[in-house]
Tab-separated table of C-alpha atoms in Angstrom:
chain	number	residue	atom	x	y	z
A	268	MET	CA	-39.606	33.357	-79.735
A	269	LYS	CA	-35.868	33.665	-79.590
A	270	ILE	CA	-33.961	30.325	-79.819
A	271	ALA	CA	-30.329	29.830	-78.818
A	272	ILE	CA	-28.536	26.597	-79.837
A	273	VAL	CA	-25.772	26.042	-77.399
A	274	ILE	CA	-23.204	23.254	-78.087
A	275	LEU	CA	-20.913	22.220	-75.281
A	276	ASN	CA	-17.414	21.379	-76.330
A	277	TRP	CA	-14.463	19.792	-74.682
A	278	ASN	CA	-11.504	18.910	-76.947
A	279	GLY	CA	-13.919	18.128	-79.678
A	280	LYS	CA	-12.428	19.797	-82.801
A	281	GLN	CA	-13.040	16.731	-84.977
A	282	LEU	CA	-16.702	16.493	-83.901
A	283	LEU	CA	-17.187	20.299	-84.534
A	284	GLU	CA	-15.621	19.877	-87.987
A	285	GLN	CA	-17.964	16.964	-88.816
A	286	PHE	CA	-21.278	18.098	-87.240
A	287	LEU	CA	-21.258	21.874	-86.859
A	288	PRO	CA	-21.968	22.493	-90.568
A	289	SER	CA	-25.378	20.700	-90.393
A	290	VAL	CA	-26.396	22.935	-87.355
A	291	VAL	CA	-25.384	26.090	-89.194
A	292	ASN	CA	-26.986	25.034	-92.553
A	293	PHE	CA	-30.366	23.951	-91.064
A	294	SER	CA	-30.748	26.709	-88.444
A	295	LYS	CA	-30.182	29.867	-90.472
A	296	ASN	CA	-32.341	32.775	-89.474
A	297	GLU	CA	-34.149	30.719	-86.917
A	298	ALA	CA	-31.603	30.552	-83.987
A	299	ASP	CA	-28.394	32.078	-82.607
A	300	ILE	CA	-25.595	29.520	-82.325
A	301	TYR	CA	-23.157	29.287	-79.494
A	302	VAL	CA	-20.236	27.010	-78.813
A	303	ALA	CA	-19.546	26.746	-75.024
A	304	ASP	CA	-16.041	25.465	-74.557
A	305	ASN	CA	-15.160	23.634	-71.304
A	306	ALA	CA	-11.521	24.764	-71.075
A	307	SER	CA	-10.432	22.641	-74.066
A	308	THR	CA	-6.760	22.005	-74.663
A	309	ASP	CA	-7.094	21.247	-78.351
A	310	ASP	CA	-7.646	23.679	-81.192
A	311	SER	CA	-11.465	23.740	-80.913
A	312	VAL	CA	-11.937	27.372	-80.167
A	313	ASN	CA	-9.614	28.711	-82.945
A	314	PHE	CA	-11.212	26.247	-85.438
A	315	VAL	CA	-14.684	27.820	-84.699
A	316	LYS	CA	-13.342	31.347	-84.793
A	317	GLU	CA	-11.647	30.889	-88.135
A	318	ASN	CA	-14.352	28.817	-89.899
A	319	PHE	CA	-17.596	30.043	-88.382
A	320	PRO	CA	-17.106	33.676	-87.462
A	321	ASN	CA	-20.807	34.204	-86.873
A	322	ILE	CA	-20.968	31.640	-84.075
A	323	HIS	CA	-20.776	33.042	-80.579
A	324	ILE	CA	-18.048	31.470	-78.348
A	325	ILE	CA	-18.355	31.181	-74.579
A	326	GLN	CA	-15.128	30.053	-72.816
A	327	ASN	CA	-15.615	28.385	-69.392
A	328	THR	CA	-12.681	28.601	-67.106
A	329	GLU	CA	-12.764	24.936	-66.187
A	330	ASN	CA	-14.168	21.572	-67.343
A	331	GLY	CA	-17.075	21.335	-65.072
A	332	GLY	CA	-18.658	18.466	-67.091
A	333	TYR	CA	-21.962	18.679	-68.717
A	334	ALA	CA	-23.874	20.126	-65.746
A	335	LYS	CA	-21.655	22.837	-64.569
A	336	GLY	CA	-20.561	23.524	-68.157
A	337	TYR	CA	-23.966	24.412	-69.271
A	338	ASN	CA	-24.905	26.178	-66.006
A	339	ASP	CA	-21.907	28.536	-66.438
A	340	ALA	CA	-22.359	29.057	-70.251
A	341	LEU	CA	-26.072	29.699	-70.101
A	342	LEU	CA	-25.576	32.629	-67.696
A	343	HIS	CA	-24.192	34.432	-70.806
A	344	VAL	CA	-26.947	33.521	-73.318
A	345	GLU	CA	-30.150	35.577	-73.812
A	346	ALA	CA	-32.971	33.573	-75.356
A	347	ASP	CA	-36.506	32.356	-74.715
A	348	ILE	CA	-35.667	28.723	-75.593
A	349	TYR	CA	-32.336	26.996	-75.085
A	350	ALA	CA	-31.397	24.127	-77.473
A	351	LEU	CA	-28.639	22.174	-75.697
A	352	VAL	CA	-27.124	20.146	-78.456
A	353	ASN	CA	-24.249	17.580	-78.105
A	354	SER	CA	-21.275	18.158	-80.356
A	355	ASP	CA	-21.875	14.828	-82.045
A	356	ILE	CA	-25.361	15.570	-83.219
A	357	GLU	CA	-26.322	15.937	-86.887
A	358	VAL	CA	-29.470	17.840	-87.344
A	359	THR	CA	-31.930	17.773	-90.238
A	360	GLU	CA	-33.738	20.341	-92.386
A	361	HIS	CA	-36.581	22.072	-90.524
A	362	TRP	CA	-35.660	20.398	-87.323
A	363	LEU	CA	-36.468	23.491	-85.313
A	364	THR	CA	-39.938	24.223	-86.740
A	365	PRO	CA	-42.071	21.604	-85.005
A	366	ILE	CA	-40.284	22.206	-81.717
A	367	ILE	CA	-40.944	25.988	-81.779
A	368	GLU	CA	-44.570	25.303	-82.814
A	369	GLN	CA	-45.061	23.046	-79.898
A	370	PHE	CA	-43.729	25.550	-77.392
A	371	LYS	CA	-46.031	28.141	-78.750
A	372	LYS	CA	-48.963	25.843	-78.646
A	373	GLU	CA	-48.352	24.320	-75.151
A	374	SER	CA	-47.534	27.042	-72.527
A	375	ASN	CA	-47.124	24.447	-69.878
A	376	THR	CA	-44.464	22.553	-71.767
A	377	ALA	CA	-41.079	23.288	-70.178
A	378	ALA	CA	-38.855	21.003	-72.240
A	379	ILE	CA	-38.968	19.112	-75.453
A	380	GLN	CA	-36.919	16.212	-76.925
A	381	PRO	CA	-36.866	15.458	-80.679
A	382	LYS	CA	-36.621	12.022	-82.240
A	383	ILE	CA	-33.007	10.835	-81.709
A	384	LEU	CA	-31.741	8.304	-84.290
A	385	ASP	CA	-28.392	6.537	-84.522
A	386	TYR	CA	-25.944	8.414	-86.813
A	387	LYS	CA	-24.285	4.988	-87.624
A	388	ASP	CA	-27.545	3.368	-88.358
A	389	LYS	CA	-30.004	5.982	-89.494
A	390	ASN	CA	-32.954	3.645	-89.405
A	391	ALA	CA	-32.484	2.782	-85.713
A	392	PHE	CA	-33.127	4.718	-82.581
A	393	GLU	CA	-30.068	5.960	-80.571
A	394	TYR	CA	-29.443	4.739	-77.104
A	395	ALA	CA	-29.332	8.158	-75.396
A	396	GLY	CA	-32.879	9.319	-75.529
A	397	ALA	CA	-34.449	7.480	-78.521
A	398	ALA	CA	-38.149	8.624	-78.604
A	399	GLY	CA	-38.431	9.960	-75.108
A	400	GLY	CA	-37.455	8.770	-71.635
A	401	PHE	CA	-39.231	7.306	-68.582
A	402	ILE	CA	-37.972	5.886	-65.303
A	403	ASP	CA	-39.447	3.008	-63.264
A	404	LYS	CA	-40.126	3.157	-59.490
A	405	TYR	CA	-36.564	2.498	-58.572
A	406	GLY	CA	-35.044	5.118	-60.863
A	407	PHE	CA	-34.008	2.991	-63.862
A	408	PRO	CA	-34.248	4.958	-67.019
A	409	TYR	CA	-35.633	3.509	-70.217
A	410	CYS	CA	-36.885	4.938	-73.537
A	411	ARG	CA	-39.470	4.439	-76.189
A	412	GLY	CA	-37.499	2.783	-78.824
A	413	ARG	CA	-34.687	1.541	-76.350
A	414	LEU	CA	-34.949	-0.875	-73.377
A	415	PHE	CA	-31.495	-1.628	-71.903
A	416	ASP	CA	-29.455	-2.925	-74.872
A	417	THR	CA	-32.430	-3.622	-77.124
A	418	ILE	CA	-32.686	-0.871	-79.786
A	419	GLU	CA	-35.691	-0.688	-82.084
A	420	LYS	CA	-35.859	0.273	-85.760
A	421	ASP	CA	-37.613	3.467	-86.588
A	422	THR	CA	-40.629	2.491	-88.525
A	423	GLY	CA	-42.731	5.561	-87.762
A	424	GLN	CA	-44.228	4.046	-84.608
A	425	PHE	CA	-43.199	7.080	-82.590
A	426	ASN	CA	-44.011	9.935	-85.008
A	427	ASP	CA	-46.291	11.484	-82.448
A	428	VAL	CA	-46.296	14.169	-79.758
A	429	VAL	CA	-46.527	12.752	-76.230
A	430	ASN	CA	-45.662	13.576	-72.592
A	431	ILE	CA	-42.548	11.859	-71.399
A	432	PHE	CA	-40.725	11.727	-68.097
A	433	TRP	CA	-37.294	12.915	-69.274
A	434	ALA	CA	-35.807	14.516	-72.323
A	435	SER	CA	-32.280	13.420	-73.257
A	436	GLY	CA	-29.478	15.848	-72.695
A	437	ALA	CA	-28.140	14.967	-76.103
A	438	CYS	CA	-30.605	17.254	-77.654
A	439	LEU	CA	-32.708	19.136	-75.115
A	440	PHE	CA	-34.902	22.192	-75.598
A	441	ILE	CA	-35.842	24.021	-72.506
A	442	ARG	CA	-37.440	27.326	-71.666
A	443	ALA	CA	-34.663	29.633	-70.337
A	444	GLU	CA	-36.835	31.074	-67.587
A	445	ILE	CA	-37.611	27.595	-66.164
A	446	PHE	CA	-33.898	26.519	-66.438
A	447	HIS	CA	-32.836	29.490	-64.356
A	448	ASP	CA	-35.734	29.318	-61.905
A	449	LEU	CA	-34.752	25.773	-61.020
A	450	HIS	CA	-31.066	26.788	-60.928
A	451	GLY	CA	-30.201	24.672	-63.931
A	452	PHE	CA	-28.540	21.277	-63.755
A	453	ASP	CA	-27.199	19.879	-60.430
A	454	ALA	CA	-23.453	20.362	-60.773
A	455	ASP	CA	-22.732	17.591	-58.319
A	456	PHE	CA	-23.896	15.149	-61.038
A	457	PHE	CA	-21.032	16.286	-63.227
A	458	ALA	CA	-22.308	14.232	-66.153
A	459	HIS	CA	-25.047	11.570	-66.990
A	460	GLN	CA	-28.615	11.675	-65.687
A	461	GLU	CA	-28.485	15.344	-64.729
A	462	GLU	CA	-31.184	15.917	-67.432
A	463	ILE	CA	-33.396	13.236	-65.636
A	464	ASP	CA	-32.965	15.137	-62.347
A	465	LEU	CA	-33.846	18.465	-63.937
A	466	CYS	CA	-36.904	17.041	-65.813
A	467	TRP	CA	-38.042	15.333	-62.474
A	468	ARG	CA	-37.764	18.755	-60.750
A	469	ILE	CA	-39.693	20.369	-63.571
A	470	GLN	CA	-42.531	17.958	-63.129
A	471	ASN	CA	-42.403	18.500	-59.322
A	472	THR	CA	-43.318	22.050	-60.032
A	473	GLY	CA	-46.136	21.208	-62.358
A	474	GLY	CA	-44.380	21.607	-65.684
A	475	GLN	CA	-44.471	18.883	-68.469
A	476	ILE	CA	-41.794	17.384	-70.684
A	477	GLN	CA	-42.717	16.469	-74.260
A	478	TYR	CA	-41.469	14.321	-77.197
A	479	VAL	CA	-41.977	15.721	-80.740
A	480	GLY	CA	-41.435	13.005	-83.401
A	481	ALA	CA	-41.679	15.426	-86.353
A	482	SER	CA	-38.254	16.747	-85.411
A	483	THR	CA	-35.295	14.394	-86.159
A	484	VAL	CA	-31.650	14.448	-85.258
A	485	TYR	CA	-28.862	11.837	-85.570
A	486	HIS	CA	-26.546	11.139	-82.570
A	487	VAL	CA	-23.220	9.301	-82.672
A	488	GLY	CA	-23.371	8.443	-78.924
A	489	GLY	CA	-20.429	7.622	-76.769
A	490	ALA	CA	-18.238	10.198	-78.516
A	491	THR	CA	-17.141	11.543	-75.190
A	492	LEU	CA	-17.594	8.548	-72.925
A	493	HIS	CA	-18.509	5.131	-74.478
A	494	GLN	CA	-21.760	3.397	-73.275
A	495	TYR	CA	-19.617	0.444	-71.892
A	496	ASN	CA	-16.997	2.595	-70.207
A	497	PRO	CA	-16.658	1.772	-66.454
A	498	GLN	CA	-16.691	5.482	-65.670
A	499	LYS	CA	-20.075	5.868	-67.314
A	500	THR	CA	-21.319	2.953	-65.179
A	501	TYR	CA	-20.062	4.690	-62.106
A	502	LEU	CA	-21.681	8.030	-62.981
A	503	ASN	CA	-25.008	6.409	-64.036
A	504	PHE	CA	-25.425	4.329	-60.917
A	505	ARG	CA	-24.252	7.184	-58.581
A	506	ASN	CA	-26.333	9.859	-60.145
A	507	SER	CA	-29.494	7.665	-60.266
A	508	LEU	CA	-29.129	7.278	-56.456
A	509	TYR	CA	-28.771	11.079	-56.108
A	510	ALA	CA	-31.947	11.705	-58.236
A	511	ILE	CA	-33.943	9.222	-56.145
A	512	VAL	CA	-32.896	10.869	-52.803
A	513	LYS	CA	-33.608	14.291	-54.124
A	514	ASN	CA	-36.946	13.605	-55.810
A	515	VAL	CA	-38.864	10.553	-54.699
A	516	PRO	CA	-42.077	11.637	-52.945
A	517	LYS	CA	-42.368	11.692	-49.198
A	518	GLY	CA	-43.146	8.342	-47.564
A	519	GLN	CA	-41.678	6.345	-50.511
A	520	LEU	CA	-37.980	7.208	-50.191
A	521	PHE	CA	-36.715	4.484	-47.842
A	522	SER	CA	-38.376	1.531	-49.427
A	523	THR	CA	-37.565	2.775	-52.950
A	524	LEU	CA	-33.891	3.423	-52.085
A	525	PHE	CA	-33.566	-0.047	-50.242
A	526	ILE	CA	-34.829	-2.029	-53.224
A	527	ARG	CA	-32.781	0.001	-55.704
A	528	MET	CA	-29.647	-0.876	-53.825
A	529	LEU	CA	-30.499	-4.561	-53.803
A	530	LEU	CA	-30.941	-4.262	-57.580
A	531	ASP	CA	-27.633	-2.531	-57.850
A	532	GLY	CA	-26.158	-5.500	-56.016
A	533	ILE	CA	-27.672	-7.924	-58.543
A	534	ALA	CA	-26.258	-5.728	-61.374
A	535	ALA	CA	-22.817	-6.078	-59.749
A	536	PHE	CA	-23.076	-9.835	-59.660
A	537	LYS	CA	-24.254	-9.827	-63.297
A	538	PHE	CA	-21.133	-7.863	-64.239
A	539	LEU	CA	-19.040	-10.270	-62.098
A	540	ALA	CA	-20.483	-13.339	-63.863
A	541	ALA	CA	-19.476	-11.734	-67.124
A	542	PHE	CA	-15.894	-11.147	-65.882
A	543	LYS	CA	-16.553	-7.388	-66.224
A	544	PHE	CA	-14.607	-6.608	-62.957
A	545	ARG	CA	-14.055	-2.942	-63.682
A	546	HIS	CA	-17.813	-2.445	-63.870
A	547	VAL	CA	-18.155	-4.196	-60.551
A	548	VAL	CA	-15.648	-1.793	-59.056
A	549	ALA	CA	-17.554	1.102	-60.665
A	550	ILE	CA	-20.819	0.106	-58.920
A	551	LEU	CA	-19.045	-0.117	-55.596
A	552	ARG	CA	-17.329	3.347	-56.115
A	553	ALA	CA	-20.795	4.708	-57.021
A	554	HIS	CA	-22.220	3.544	-53.774
A	555	VAL	CA	-19.188	4.798	-51.700
A	556	SER	CA	-19.475	8.163	-53.245
A	557	PHE	CA	-23.318	8.210	-52.704
A	558	TYR	CA	-22.939	7.476	-48.976
A	559	LYS	CA	-20.462	10.302	-48.615
A	560	ARG	CA	-22.873	12.793	-50.179
A	561	LEU	CA	-26.116	11.392	-48.824
A	562	GLY	CA	-26.495	14.182	-46.371
A	563	LEU	CA	-25.975	16.724	-49.089
A	564	MET	CA	-28.514	15.150	-51.389
A	565	TYR	CA	-31.089	14.864	-48.621
A	566	SER	CA	-30.623	18.509	-47.807
A	567	LYS	CA	-31.303	19.403	-51.493
A	568	ARG	CA	-34.492	17.368	-51.192
A	569	LYS	CA	-35.912	19.914	-48.817
A	570	THR	CA	-35.840	22.658	-51.341
A	571	ILE	CA	-37.810	20.780	-54.076
A	572	ALA	CA	-41.531	21.369	-54.435
A	573	ARG	CA	-43.783	18.490	-55.178
A	574	THR	CA	-47.139	18.543	-56.879
A	575	THR	CA	-47.554	14.811	-57.520
A	576	SER	CA	-46.683	11.490	-55.906
A	577	VAL	CA	-46.639	9.533	-59.164
A	578	TYR	CA	-43.489	9.577	-61.323
A	579	TYR	CA	-43.439	6.103	-62.788
A	580	SER	CA	-45.731	3.954	-64.986
A	581	ILE	CA	-44.231	0.605	-64.136
A	582	LYS	CA	-42.569	-0.533	-60.922
A	583	SER	CA	-39.653	-2.328	-62.433
A	584	VAL	CA	-38.308	-2.221	-65.933
A	585	VAL	CA	-35.736	-4.638	-64.811
A	586	TRP	CA	-38.388	-7.247	-63.979
A	587	GLN	CA	-40.238	-6.624	-67.240
A	588	TYR	CA	-37.091	-6.930	-69.362
A	589	PHE	CA	-35.110	-9.728	-67.731
A	590	ILE	CA	-37.853	-11.754	-66.159
A	591	SER	CA	-41.009	-11.111	-68.181
A	592	GLY	CA	-39.088	-10.946	-71.457
A	593	ASN	CA	-40.721	-7.698	-72.606
A	594	LYS	CA	-37.979	-6.246	-74.834
A	595	THR	CA	-39.859	-3.238	-76.373
A	596	PHE	CA	-41.607	-0.235	-75.051
A	597	GLU	CA	-45.035	-1.280	-76.526
A	598	LYS	CA	-44.989	-4.569	-74.562
A	599	LEU	CA	-44.620	-2.906	-71.278
A	600	PRO	CA	-47.746	-2.689	-69.111
A	601	LYS	CA	-48.904	0.806	-68.276
A	602	HIS	CA	-49.027	-0.143	-64.540
A	603	GLY	CA	-47.846	-3.063	-62.486
A	604	LEU	CA	-44.495	-4.754	-62.015
């Protein structure tokens, strides 16, 4: 089974200096390593050429964000499994072994996520992915180990192998054949939640997504765009609406979208009450952009196969967290509000 580790870079020389050595040291003889550069204007490419001559370099002609950046780069990578790794990820010894074993064991597994801990607090889960992702009925993502801003400590509670709904793009393993069969990420997302859309499409075709807790990586998070940056708010709200229109099963779309928009309005008022005016504007921008591309997203919906009508375990993680006071994954009901 041929593995290719592909690190997408954009003006990230400092991150490559800090984190590339761990990838090289703990992936020897197990994988080919690529740096896919998104038309950087810093000295990233020269740094890799001079210090890591055995690493393959792919130079994209433009900064197409995470989605298009990987789509373009992976056209030039031959492998059975792609490991898409953020440039701010530190990997650990033997991190690849349990992932490879799981792919060999489970032929229906299309994508896998390892345990993602916080590089700045290595005993805690990291926001972007933690111990595997899920979404509620209205498209709000959440993770084992992270609900909204509540981050759990890693006490071994998620040292398992389980099916999840989405694997974090911070460290995503995916079968190359499936990636290309589904035409990769949706480039209209640019960045954020494109991995949720892809994982949703995988499951619409009958594939499964898994989390493997025996593999651990550490993620800085927010190195490119901080969690509380209004642009991230804009992309997350817009792209979540995109994914809903594309993937929610027939007969459920209108009601799901209507309630989601009401919840977005409540989120905007919450930002307003906290005097975070730029985030209010970001949500408004997200909705305007969504309306402009609603026809395009709906047309994509027609090309997506569906094998199941169930994509969520709980109806509303917002209700569970803010109203019921359930702040950790274990306290969420398997079904219900």
